[in-house]
Amino acid sequence: MGTARWAKRMGRISRIGSFAIASSIKENQQQPCITCTTFNILAPIYKRINDEDPSCRESDYRTYWLARNHRILDWLLYERSSIICLQEFWVGNEELVNLYEKRLGDAGYVSFKLGRTNNRGDGLLIAVQKEYFNILNYKELHFNDCGDRVAQLLHVELAFPVSQWRNSDIRQEILIVNTHLLFPHDSTLSLVRLHQVYKILQYVESYQNDFQLKPMPIMLCGDWNGSKRGHVYKFLRSQGFVSSYDTAHHYTDADADKWVSHRNHRGNICAVDFIWLLNPDKYRKLLKASWSEAVFGMFKYLLRRASLTESDAFAFLKGDNEDCITYSCFCEALRQLSLTGHCHGLSDEEVKDLWVIADVDGNGVLDYKEFLLQIWNSTVTDQKDDSKNGEQEDCSNDAQEQTIGFSVKNAVLFPPEVEKGRWPEDYSLSDHARLTVVFSPIRMPCSQMIC
């Protein structure tokens, strides 16, 4: 397809998506909306331009990567989201960095970039419109693991008071996280990705405690390198987060194949790009409890992948013991399942924590009932009215402290074919789709407890 024809088609499709976003904003004119875009823009150092020569990368051809990134910026600035989160941002190239900072700055954005550790070359960029937000704080999180991954945390408040709360003491602050998790090249790295999300949530929790912050909306944006069937998805759901795109389209957790957002280097298409929302009225499980359930979920998955029934799994865990699982047998099973025994595995302290949770009566062994309750039938997904988070109406409760939350009004993926689970062959802007979500602020009570 010729360049002019391609540009015309992409422009038409982009306007279709932008029209859907604009329409959602127009429908809520009485309530100002904010928009958030997440986009893995495929760093030129990773973009292959010759299938027959994998070492031939776009980064070697300035004309190519410069033109593509100008097009990316054209689309981003045409859409003008309030929040922009980019992954695989080529921080190692000064010209490209200056290009983004200049064009975003000229358009009224303030931006922050963060490179991956060990000079990997790419990293993250988060930008917000100055007319929408006041920057309260910016933090960087280095995972310091095998993938050299990082995360950004931006604490902002709305610069425009929501009209109906202009003279009230309703807090209008948001925590925004941008990240790019490790690609699971093999099964042992699934645990690394789970660890990365755990570190993000621990960091967010610590940040809120250190600054004595009350509950506020949290948005987690980025490339999560895992689908709705994965352990990371279930872990975040157990903490009360909802996928904004799925909320907007009324998809359930079981609707795993409705849409895609990435075609990876193996040619597989999958949904990996999410904007997660946690509203401040959400009752949350203790983070360590959700983490333990997630690990036990992975434990069960590995046992079932080995075609073990629940009785077979119990027999595997207890080893030569007659009727119970000892701590040493538990540790040996974790090692055999590659959850420990290597640098990416569970630490000794984490294994002990899992054991304490599994050993309900504290007698030092697990009987069959404890095994079923704590390991085999451990549920990760929180069933407490998840469907309402992100979709609720403006509500008030004078008995509780009030804060701002968000309702998901719309969500659009570009190119539009991916919303039907297809990947267009003529799309070359990136190997990821761009996701934009429209949020409308609503008043809600703060959650007063963690369950």
Short mmCIF file of C-alpha atoms in Angstrom, two decimals:
data_model
loop_
_atom_site.label_atom_id
_atom_site.label_comp_id
_atom_site.label_asym_id
_atom_site.label_seq_id
_atom_site.Cartn_x
_atom_site.Cartn_y
_atom_site.Cartn_z
CA MET A 1 0.00 0.00 0.00
CA GLY A 2 1.42 3.42 -0.98
CA THR A 3 2.34 5.95 1.67
CA ALA A 4 -0.38 8.44 0.67
CA ARG A 5 -3.03 5.73 0.57
CA TRP A 6 -1.86 4.33 3.90
CA ALA A 7 -1.88 7.78 5.54
CA LYS A 8 -5.36 8.51 4.19
CA ARG A 9 -6.72 5.21 5.50
CA MET A 10 -5.03 5.56 8.88
CA GLY A 11 -6.27 9.12 9.18
CA ARG A 12 -9.84 8.04 8.47
CA ILE A 13 -9.65 5.23 11.00
CA SER A 14 -8.02 7.44 13.61
CA ARG A 15 -10.79 10.01 13.18
CA ILE A 16 -13.36 7.25 13.71
CA GLY A 17 -11.75 6.39 17.04
CA SER A 18 -11.31 10.04 17.96
CA PHE A 19 -14.96 10.70 17.09
CA ALA A 20 -16.00 7.97 19.52
CA ILE A 21 -13.87 9.56 22.23
CA ALA A 22 -15.06 13.07 21.42
CA SER A 23 -18.69 11.92 21.44
CA SER A 24 -18.27 10.45 24.92
CA ILE A 25 -16.79 13.72 26.18
CA LYS A 26 -19.57 15.76 24.53
CA GLU A 27 -22.24 13.60 26.16
CA ASN A 28 -20.77 14.54 29.54
CA GLN A 29 -20.25 18.27 29.02
CA GLN A 30 -21.89 19.01 32.36
CA GLN A 31 -19.11 16.96 33.94
CA PRO A 32 -15.57 17.51 32.61
CA CYS A 33 -13.94 14.27 31.46
CA ILE A 34 -10.32 13.23 31.32
CA THR A 35 -8.82 10.83 28.80
CA CYS A 36 -5.92 8.46 29.19
CA THR A 37 -3.88 6.79 26.44
CA THR A 38 -1.40 3.95 26.81
CA PHE A 39 0.76 2.93 23.86
CA ASN A 40 3.83 0.74 23.42
CA ILE A 41 5.45 2.59 20.53
CA LEU A 42 8.00 -0.14 19.65
CA ALA A 43 11.51 1.20 20.16
CA PRO A 44 13.50 1.40 16.90
CA ILE A 45 16.21 -0.76 18.50
CA TYR A 46 13.67 -3.62 18.56
CA LYS A 47 11.77 -3.04 15.32
CA ARG A 48 12.87 -5.53 12.68
CA ILE A 49 12.71 -4.23 9.11
CA ASN A 50 14.00 -7.31 7.31
CA ASP A 51 12.42 -10.69 8.07
CA GLU A 52 15.36 -12.48 6.49
CA ASP A 53 17.90 -10.62 8.65
CA PRO A 54 16.73 -10.33 12.31
CA SER A 55 19.75 -8.16 13.13
CA CYS A 56 18.58 -5.43 10.76
CA ARG A 57 16.76 -2.91 12.96
CA GLU A 58 14.99 0.36 12.30
CA SER A 59 17.41 2.18 14.61
CA ASP A 60 20.05 1.91 11.86
CA TYR A 61 17.92 4.00 9.50
CA ARG A 62 17.20 7.49 10.82
CA THR A 63 14.76 8.34 8.05
CA TYR A 64 12.58 5.36 8.97
CA TRP A 65 12.41 5.77 12.76
CA LEU A 66 12.11 9.54 12.59
CA ALA A 67 9.16 9.41 10.17
CA ARG A 68 7.37 6.72 12.17
CA ASN A 69 7.75 8.61 15.45
CA HIS A 70 6.52 11.83 13.85
CA ARG A 71 3.40 9.88 12.79
CA ILE A 72 3.01 8.54 16.33
CA LEU A 73 3.18 12.06 17.70
CA ASP A 74 0.76 13.28 15.04
CA TRP A 75 -1.85 10.76 16.25
CA LEU A 76 -1.18 11.45 19.94
CA LEU A 77 -1.49 15.21 19.50
CA TYR A 78 -4.54 14.84 17.26
CA GLU A 79 -6.24 12.88 20.03
CA ARG A 80 -4.80 15.09 22.83
CA SER A 81 -5.43 12.76 25.75
CA SER A 82 -5.17 14.30 29.18
CA ILE A 83 -2.73 11.54 30.18
CA ILE A 84 -0.28 9.78 27.84
CA CYS A 85 1.70 6.71 28.93
CA LEU A 86 4.27 5.34 26.49
CA GLN A 87 6.37 2.19 26.69
CA GLU A 88 9.49 1.24 24.70
CA PHE A 89 10.36 4.91 24.52
CA TRP A 90 13.86 5.16 23.02
CA VAL A 91 15.52 7.08 25.85
CA GLY A 92 18.95 6.19 24.46
CA ASN A 93 18.54 8.46 21.44
CA GLU A 94 18.85 12.15 22.27
CA GLU A 95 17.27 13.31 19.00
CA LEU A 96 14.14 11.24 19.55
CA VAL A 97 13.90 12.31 23.21
CA ASN A 98 14.17 15.97 22.20
CA LEU A 99 11.54 15.45 19.50
CA TYR A 100 8.98 14.14 21.99
CA GLU A 101 9.81 16.69 24.67
CA LYS A 102 9.55 19.57 22.19
CA ARG A 103 6.32 18.55 20.47
CA LEU A 104 4.60 17.46 23.70
CA GLY A 105 5.82 20.59 25.49
CA ASP A 106 4.60 22.85 22.70
CA ALA A 107 1.19 21.16 22.97
CA GLY A 108 0.93 21.95 26.69
CA TYR A 109 2.17 18.72 28.24
CA VAL A 110 4.64 18.20 31.07
CA SER A 111 6.50 14.91 30.62
CA PHE A 112 8.78 12.57 32.56
CA LYS A 113 10.98 9.86 31.06
CA LEU A 114 12.64 6.86 32.72
CA GLY A 115 15.13 4.46 31.16
CA ARG A 116 15.38 0.80 32.04
CA THR A 117 18.28 -0.17 34.25
CA ASN A 118 21.61 -1.42 32.84
CA ASN A 119 21.36 0.92 29.85
CA ARG A 120 18.89 -1.21 27.92
CA GLY A 121 18.18 1.74 25.63
CA ASP A 122 14.41 1.97 25.98
CA GLY A 123 12.13 2.93 28.83
CA LEU A 124 8.97 4.83 29.70
CA LEU A 125 7.46 8.25 29.17
CA ILE A 126 4.46 9.72 30.96
CA ALA A 127 2.94 13.07 29.99
CA VAL A 128 -0.03 15.03 31.32
CA GLN A 129 -1.71 18.19 30.10
CA LYS A 130 -0.86 21.14 32.33
CA GLU A 131 -4.32 22.63 31.90
CA TYR A 132 -5.83 19.48 33.42
CA PHE A 133 -3.45 18.62 36.26
CA ASN A 134 -1.19 20.04 38.94
CA ILE A 135 1.83 17.82 39.57
CA LEU A 136 2.12 16.94 43.26
CA ASN A 137 4.90 14.34 43.08
CA TYR A 138 6.80 12.07 40.71
CA LYS A 139 8.55 8.84 41.73
CA GLU A 140 10.54 6.15 39.93
CA LEU A 141 10.55 2.45 40.74
CA HIS A 142 13.41 0.16 39.66
CA PHE A 143 12.54 -3.53 39.95
CA ASN A 144 16.23 -4.55 39.84
CA ASP A 145 15.38 -7.96 38.43
CA CYS A 146 16.43 -9.97 35.40
CA GLY A 147 14.37 -7.85 33.00
CA ASP A 148 15.73 -4.45 34.10
CA ARG A 149 12.16 -3.22 34.17
CA VAL A 150 10.96 0.01 35.78
CA ALA A 151 7.77 1.89 36.63
CA GLN A 152 6.74 5.52 37.02
CA LEU A 153 4.36 6.91 39.62
CA LEU A 154 2.78 10.32 39.12
CA HIS A 155 0.67 11.96 41.85
CA VAL A 156 -1.58 14.69 40.44
CA GLU A 157 -4.63 16.73 41.33
CA LEU A 158 -7.22 18.05 38.93
CA ALA A 159 -6.35 21.62 37.96
CA PHE A 160 -9.99 22.40 37.22
CA PRO A 161 -12.31 21.98 40.22
CA VAL A 162 -15.28 19.86 39.24
CA SER A 163 -18.07 22.42 39.20
CA GLN A 164 -20.46 20.74 41.59
CA TRP A 165 -17.68 20.36 44.20
CA ARG A 166 -15.96 23.71 43.63
CA ASN A 167 -16.68 24.97 47.15
CA SER A 168 -16.35 21.64 48.94
CA ASP A 169 -13.38 19.92 50.52
CA ILE A 170 -13.62 16.91 48.19
CA ARG A 171 -10.10 15.76 47.33
CA GLN A 172 -9.47 15.56 43.60
CA GLU A 173 -6.19 13.66 43.43
CA ILE A 174 -5.09 10.67 41.32
CA LEU A 175 -2.17 8.24 41.36
CA ILE A 176 -1.05 7.21 37.86
CA VAL A 177 1.41 4.37 37.23
CA ASN A 178 3.11 3.61 33.90
CA THR A 179 5.02 0.36 33.42
CA HIS A 180 6.10 -2.36 30.98
CA LEU A 181 6.37 -5.85 32.43
CA LEU A 182 8.82 -8.55 31.37
CA PHE A 183 7.96 -10.70 28.36
CA PRO A 184 7.46 -14.33 29.56
CA HIS A 185 10.02 -16.04 27.33
CA ASP A 186 9.61 -19.19 29.46
CA SER A 187 7.33 -20.35 32.29
CA THR A 188 9.75 -19.39 35.10
CA LEU A 189 9.43 -15.74 34.08
CA SER A 190 5.70 -15.72 34.85
CA LEU A 191 6.65 -15.54 38.50
CA VAL A 192 8.96 -12.60 37.75
CA ARG A 193 6.05 -10.69 36.18
CA LEU A 194 3.88 -11.46 39.20
CA HIS A 195 6.68 -10.18 41.43
CA GLN A 196 6.87 -6.98 39.39
CA VAL A 197 3.18 -6.22 39.89
CA TYR A 198 3.50 -7.07 43.60
CA LYS A 199 6.36 -4.56 43.87
CA ILE A 200 4.28 -1.88 42.13
CA LEU A 201 1.35 -2.39 44.50
CA GLN A 202 3.67 -2.49 47.52
CA TYR A 203 5.28 0.75 46.36
CA VAL A 204 1.92 2.46 45.83
CA GLU A 205 0.76 1.29 49.26
CA SER A 206 3.99 2.51 50.91
CA TYR A 207 3.74 5.85 49.11
CA GLN A 208 0.21 6.37 50.39
CA ASN A 209 1.25 5.42 53.93
CA ASP A 210 4.42 7.54 53.93
CA PHE A 211 2.53 10.66 52.89
CA GLN A 212 -0.55 9.73 54.95
CA LEU A 213 -2.78 9.90 51.90
CA LYS A 214 -6.43 9.02 52.04
CA PRO A 215 -7.89 6.63 49.42
CA MET A 216 -7.87 8.05 45.90
CA PRO A 217 -8.28 6.66 42.37
CA ILE A 218 -5.34 4.64 41.07
CA MET A 219 -4.72 4.09 37.35
CA LEU A 220 -2.21 1.47 36.26
CA CYS A 221 -1.26 1.91 32.60
CA GLY A 222 1.04 0.02 30.31
CA ASP A 223 2.09 -3.12 28.52
CA TRP A 224 1.52 -5.99 30.94
CA ASN A 225 2.81 -8.70 28.59
CA GLY A 226 0.09 -11.07 29.73
CA SER A 227 -3.50 -11.83 28.79
CA LYS A 228 -6.76 -12.00 30.73
CA ARG A 229 -6.08 -15.67 31.36
CA GLY A 230 -2.83 -14.95 33.17
CA HIS A 231 -1.83 -14.75 36.83
CA VAL A 232 -1.09 -11.02 36.69
CA TYR A 233 -4.62 -10.25 35.48
CA LYS A 234 -6.15 -12.37 38.25
CA PHE A 235 -3.86 -10.82 40.86
CA LEU A 236 -4.92 -7.28 39.94
CA ARG A 237 -8.58 -8.30 39.87
CA SER A 238 -8.21 -9.73 43.37
CA GLN A 239 -7.07 -6.27 44.52
CA GLY A 240 -10.21 -4.67 43.10
CA PHE A 241 -8.76 -3.24 39.89
CA VAL A 242 -10.88 -3.37 36.75
CA SER A 243 -9.81 -3.31 33.12
CA SER A 244 -11.17 -0.02 31.80
CA TYR A 245 -11.55 -1.30 28.25
CA ASP A 246 -13.50 -4.37 29.38
CA THR A 247 -15.64 -2.23 31.68
CA ALA A 248 -16.52 0.15 28.84
CA HIS A 249 -17.55 -2.74 26.59
CA HIS A 250 -19.25 -4.78 29.31
CA TYR A 251 -16.90 -7.73 28.91
CA THR A 252 -16.46 -10.20 31.75
CA ASP A 253 -13.28 -11.86 32.95
CA ALA A 254 -14.25 -14.89 30.85
CA ASP A 255 -14.30 -12.80 27.64
CA ALA A 256 -10.62 -13.37 26.94
CA ASP A 257 -10.71 -13.36 23.13
CA LYS A 258 -12.93 -10.39 22.31
CA TRP A 259 -10.04 -8.04 21.55
CA VAL A 260 -6.28 -7.99 21.02
CA SER A 261 -3.66 -5.26 21.34
CA HIS A 262 -0.34 -6.83 20.31
CA ARG A 263 1.27 -9.03 17.70
CA ASN A 264 4.49 -10.30 19.24
CA HIS A 265 7.75 -11.31 17.57
CA ARG A 266 6.47 -14.88 17.34
CA GLY A 267 3.48 -13.78 15.28
CA ASN A 268 0.95 -14.42 18.06
CA ILE A 269 -1.80 -11.88 18.72
CA CYS A 270 -3.01 -11.24 22.25
CA ALA A 271 -4.51 -8.63 24.60
CA VAL A 272 -1.72 -7.26 26.79
CA ASP A 273 -2.24 -3.48 27.01
CA PHE A 274 -4.44 -2.31 29.87
CA ILE A 275 -5.50 0.77 31.77
CA TRP A 276 -6.48 -0.55 35.17
CA LEU A 277 -8.70 1.49 37.49
CA LEU A 278 -9.13 1.17 41.24
CA ASN A 279 -11.71 3.51 42.70
CA PRO A 280 -11.30 4.71 46.30
CA ASP A 281 -14.60 3.26 47.51
CA LYS A 282 -13.37 -0.25 46.73
CA TYR A 283 -12.92 -2.58 49.68
CA ARG A 284 -9.58 -4.30 49.17
CA LYS A 285 -8.03 -7.48 50.43
CA LEU A 286 -4.77 -7.26 52.27
CA LEU A 287 -2.06 -7.12 49.62
CA LYS A 288 -0.09 -10.02 51.08
CA ALA A 289 -3.24 -12.17 51.08
CA SER A 290 -3.83 -11.44 47.38
CA TRP A 291 -0.17 -12.16 46.64
CA SER A 292 -0.35 -15.53 48.42
CA GLU A 293 -3.53 -16.46 46.56
CA ALA A 294 -1.87 -15.52 43.26
CA VAL A 295 1.15 -17.72 44.00
CA PHE A 296 -1.07 -20.61 45.06
CA GLY A 297 -3.02 -20.08 41.84
CA MET A 298 0.21 -20.45 39.89
CA PHE A 299 1.09 -23.48 42.02
CA LYS A 300 -2.22 -25.14 41.16
CA TYR A 301 -1.84 -24.24 37.47
CA LEU A 302 1.53 -26.00 37.32
CA LEU A 303 0.14 -29.07 39.07
CA ARG A 304 -2.83 -29.27 36.73
CA ARG A 305 -0.57 -28.74 33.72
CA ALA A 306 1.16 -31.92 34.83
CA SER A 307 -2.28 -33.61 34.63
CA LEU A 308 -2.50 -34.11 38.39
CA THR A 309 -5.92 -34.42 40.00
CA GLU A 310 -6.42 -32.98 43.47
CA SER A 311 -5.68 -36.34 45.10
CA ASP A 312 -2.61 -36.83 42.87
CA ALA A 313 -1.42 -33.34 43.74
CA PHE A 314 -1.79 -34.01 47.45
CA ALA A 315 0.18 -37.24 47.06
CA PHE A 316 2.89 -35.36 45.15
CA LEU A 317 3.15 -32.75 47.89
CA LYS A 318 3.24 -35.09 50.86
CA GLY A 319 5.89 -37.32 49.34
CA ASP A 320 6.53 -40.42 51.45
CA ASN A 321 4.52 -39.16 54.42
CA GLU A 322 1.38 -41.11 55.20
CA ASP A 323 -1.33 -38.50 55.51
CA CYS A 324 0.03 -34.95 55.62
CA ILE A 325 2.34 -32.43 53.94
CA THR A 326 5.38 -31.30 55.90
CA TYR A 327 7.22 -28.02 55.42
CA SER A 328 10.21 -29.79 53.88
CA CYS A 329 7.96 -31.62 51.39
CA PHE A 330 6.23 -28.33 50.58
CA CYS A 331 9.59 -26.69 49.85
CA GLU A 332 10.70 -29.63 47.70
CA ALA A 333 7.47 -29.44 45.66
CA LEU A 334 8.05 -25.72 45.04
CA ARG A 335 11.57 -26.51 43.86
CA GLN A 336 10.39 -29.25 41.50
CA LEU A 337 7.82 -26.86 40.03
CA SER A 338 10.62 -24.29 39.45
CA LEU A 339 9.05 -21.78 41.83
CA THR A 340 12.23 -21.81 43.93
CA GLY A 341 15.84 -22.84 43.44
CA HIS A 342 16.85 -20.12 40.99
CA CYS A 343 17.46 -16.38 41.05
CA HIS A 344 13.96 -15.59 39.76
CA GLY A 345 12.17 -17.81 42.29
CA LEU A 346 10.42 -17.21 45.60
CA SER A 347 12.61 -16.11 48.48
CA ASP A 348 12.90 -18.14 51.68
CA GLU A 349 10.81 -15.53 53.48
CA GLU A 350 8.07 -15.71 50.83
CA VAL A 351 7.99 -19.51 51.08
CA LYS A 352 7.62 -19.27 54.87
CA ASP A 353 4.80 -16.76 54.47
CA LEU A 354 2.99 -19.12 52.09
CA TRP A 355 3.38 -21.96 54.55
CA VAL A 356 1.97 -19.92 57.45
CA ILE A 357 -1.10 -19.05 55.38
CA ALA A 358 -1.59 -22.66 54.23
CA ASP A 359 -1.14 -24.14 57.72
CA VAL A 360 -4.44 -22.84 59.08
CA ASP A 361 -4.31 -24.55 62.48
CA GLY A 362 -0.58 -23.91 62.91
CA ASN A 363 0.29 -27.49 63.80
CA GLY A 364 3.26 -27.63 61.41
CA VAL A 365 1.68 -29.91 58.78
CA LEU A 366 -1.04 -29.64 56.13
CA ASP A 367 -3.80 -32.21 56.09
CA TYR A 368 -5.95 -32.90 53.06
CA LYS A 369 -8.62 -30.39 54.16
CA GLU A 370 -6.07 -27.56 54.50
CA PHE A 371 -4.56 -28.49 51.16
CA LEU A 372 -7.94 -28.21 49.44
CA LEU A 373 -8.91 -25.01 51.21
CA GLN A 374 -5.67 -23.04 50.97
CA ILE A 375 -3.96 -24.38 47.84
CA TRP A 376 -6.18 -26.32 45.50
CA ASN A 377 -9.33 -24.23 45.90
CA SER A 378 -7.67 -20.93 46.74
CA THR A 379 -9.53 -18.24 44.82
CA VAL A 380 -7.69 -15.26 43.44
CA THR A 381 -10.55 -13.26 41.95
CA ASP A 382 -12.39 -11.04 44.41
CA GLN A 383 -16.11 -11.60 43.91
CA LYS A 384 -17.26 -8.50 45.79
CA ASP A 385 -19.37 -6.57 43.29
CA ASP A 386 -16.48 -5.97 40.88
CA SER A 387 -18.84 -5.15 38.04
CA LYS A 388 -19.80 -1.84 39.66
CA ASN A 389 -16.28 -0.50 40.03
CA GLY A 390 -15.81 2.07 37.28
CA GLU A 391 -19.46 2.02 36.22
CA GLN A 392 -21.25 3.41 39.24
CA GLU A 393 -23.39 6.51 39.36
CA ASP A 394 -22.47 9.63 41.27
CA CYS A 395 -23.28 8.84 44.88
CA SER A 396 -22.93 10.46 48.25
CA ASN A 397 -22.90 9.28 51.81
CA ASP A 398 -22.78 11.99 54.46
CA ALA A 399 -21.64 9.48 57.08
CA GLN A 400 -18.36 8.83 55.26
CA GLU A 401 -15.58 11.07 54.05
CA GLN A 402 -16.06 11.92 50.39
CA THR A 403 -13.51 11.79 47.61
CA ILE A 404 -13.33 11.73 43.83
CA GLY A 405 -13.59 8.56 41.77
CA PHE A 406 -14.06 7.81 38.09
CA SER A 407 -16.69 6.26 35.91
CA VAL A 408 -15.53 4.66 32.65
CA LYS A 409 -17.45 6.28 29.80
CA ASN A 410 -15.77 4.83 26.74
CA ALA A 411 -12.64 3.04 25.56
CA VAL A 412 -11.24 2.74 22.03
CA LEU A 413 -8.41 0.68 20.53
CA PHE A 414 -6.62 1.73 17.35
CA PRO A 415 -6.44 0.24 14.75
CA PRO A 416 -10.14 -0.71 15.03
CA GLU A 417 -9.67 -4.26 13.70
CA VAL A 418 -8.09 -5.28 17.01
CA GLU A 419 -11.39 -4.62 18.77
CA LYS A 420 -12.70 -7.63 16.84
CA GLY A 421 -9.71 -9.82 17.66
CA ARG A 422 -7.93 -9.29 14.31
CA TRP A 423 -4.56 -7.75 13.48
CA PRO A 424 -4.40 -5.68 10.25
CA GLU A 425 -1.46 -6.53 8.02
CA ASP A 426 -1.11 -2.93 6.81
CA TYR A 427 -0.66 -1.45 10.27
CA SER A 428 2.98 -0.42 10.79
CA LEU A 429 2.88 2.28 13.44
CA SER A 430 3.86 -0.25 16.13
CA ASP A 431 3.38 -3.89 17.04
CA HIS A 432 0.92 -2.70 19.70
CA ALA A 433 -2.46 -1.03 19.45
CA ARG A 434 -3.11 2.33 21.07
CA LEU A 435 -5.69 2.28 23.89
CA THR A 436 -7.58 5.42 24.96
CA VAL A 437 -10.14 5.56 27.77
CA VAL A 438 -12.57 8.33 28.74
CA PHE A 439 -13.13 8.82 32.47
CA SER A 440 -15.76 10.99 34.13
CA PRO A 441 -15.15 12.14 37.73
CA ILE A 442 -17.80 11.16 40.25
CA ARG A 443 -18.21 11.71 43.97
CA MET A 444 -17.95 8.67 46.21
CA PRO A 445 -17.25 7.69 49.82
CA CYS A 446 -13.78 6.54 50.83
CA SER A 447 -13.37 2.90 51.74
CA GLN A 448 -12.83 2.67 55.47
CA MET A 449 -11.51 -0.85 55.74
CA ILE A 450 -9.45 -3.50 54.01
CA CYS A 451 -10.93 -6.96 53.96
#
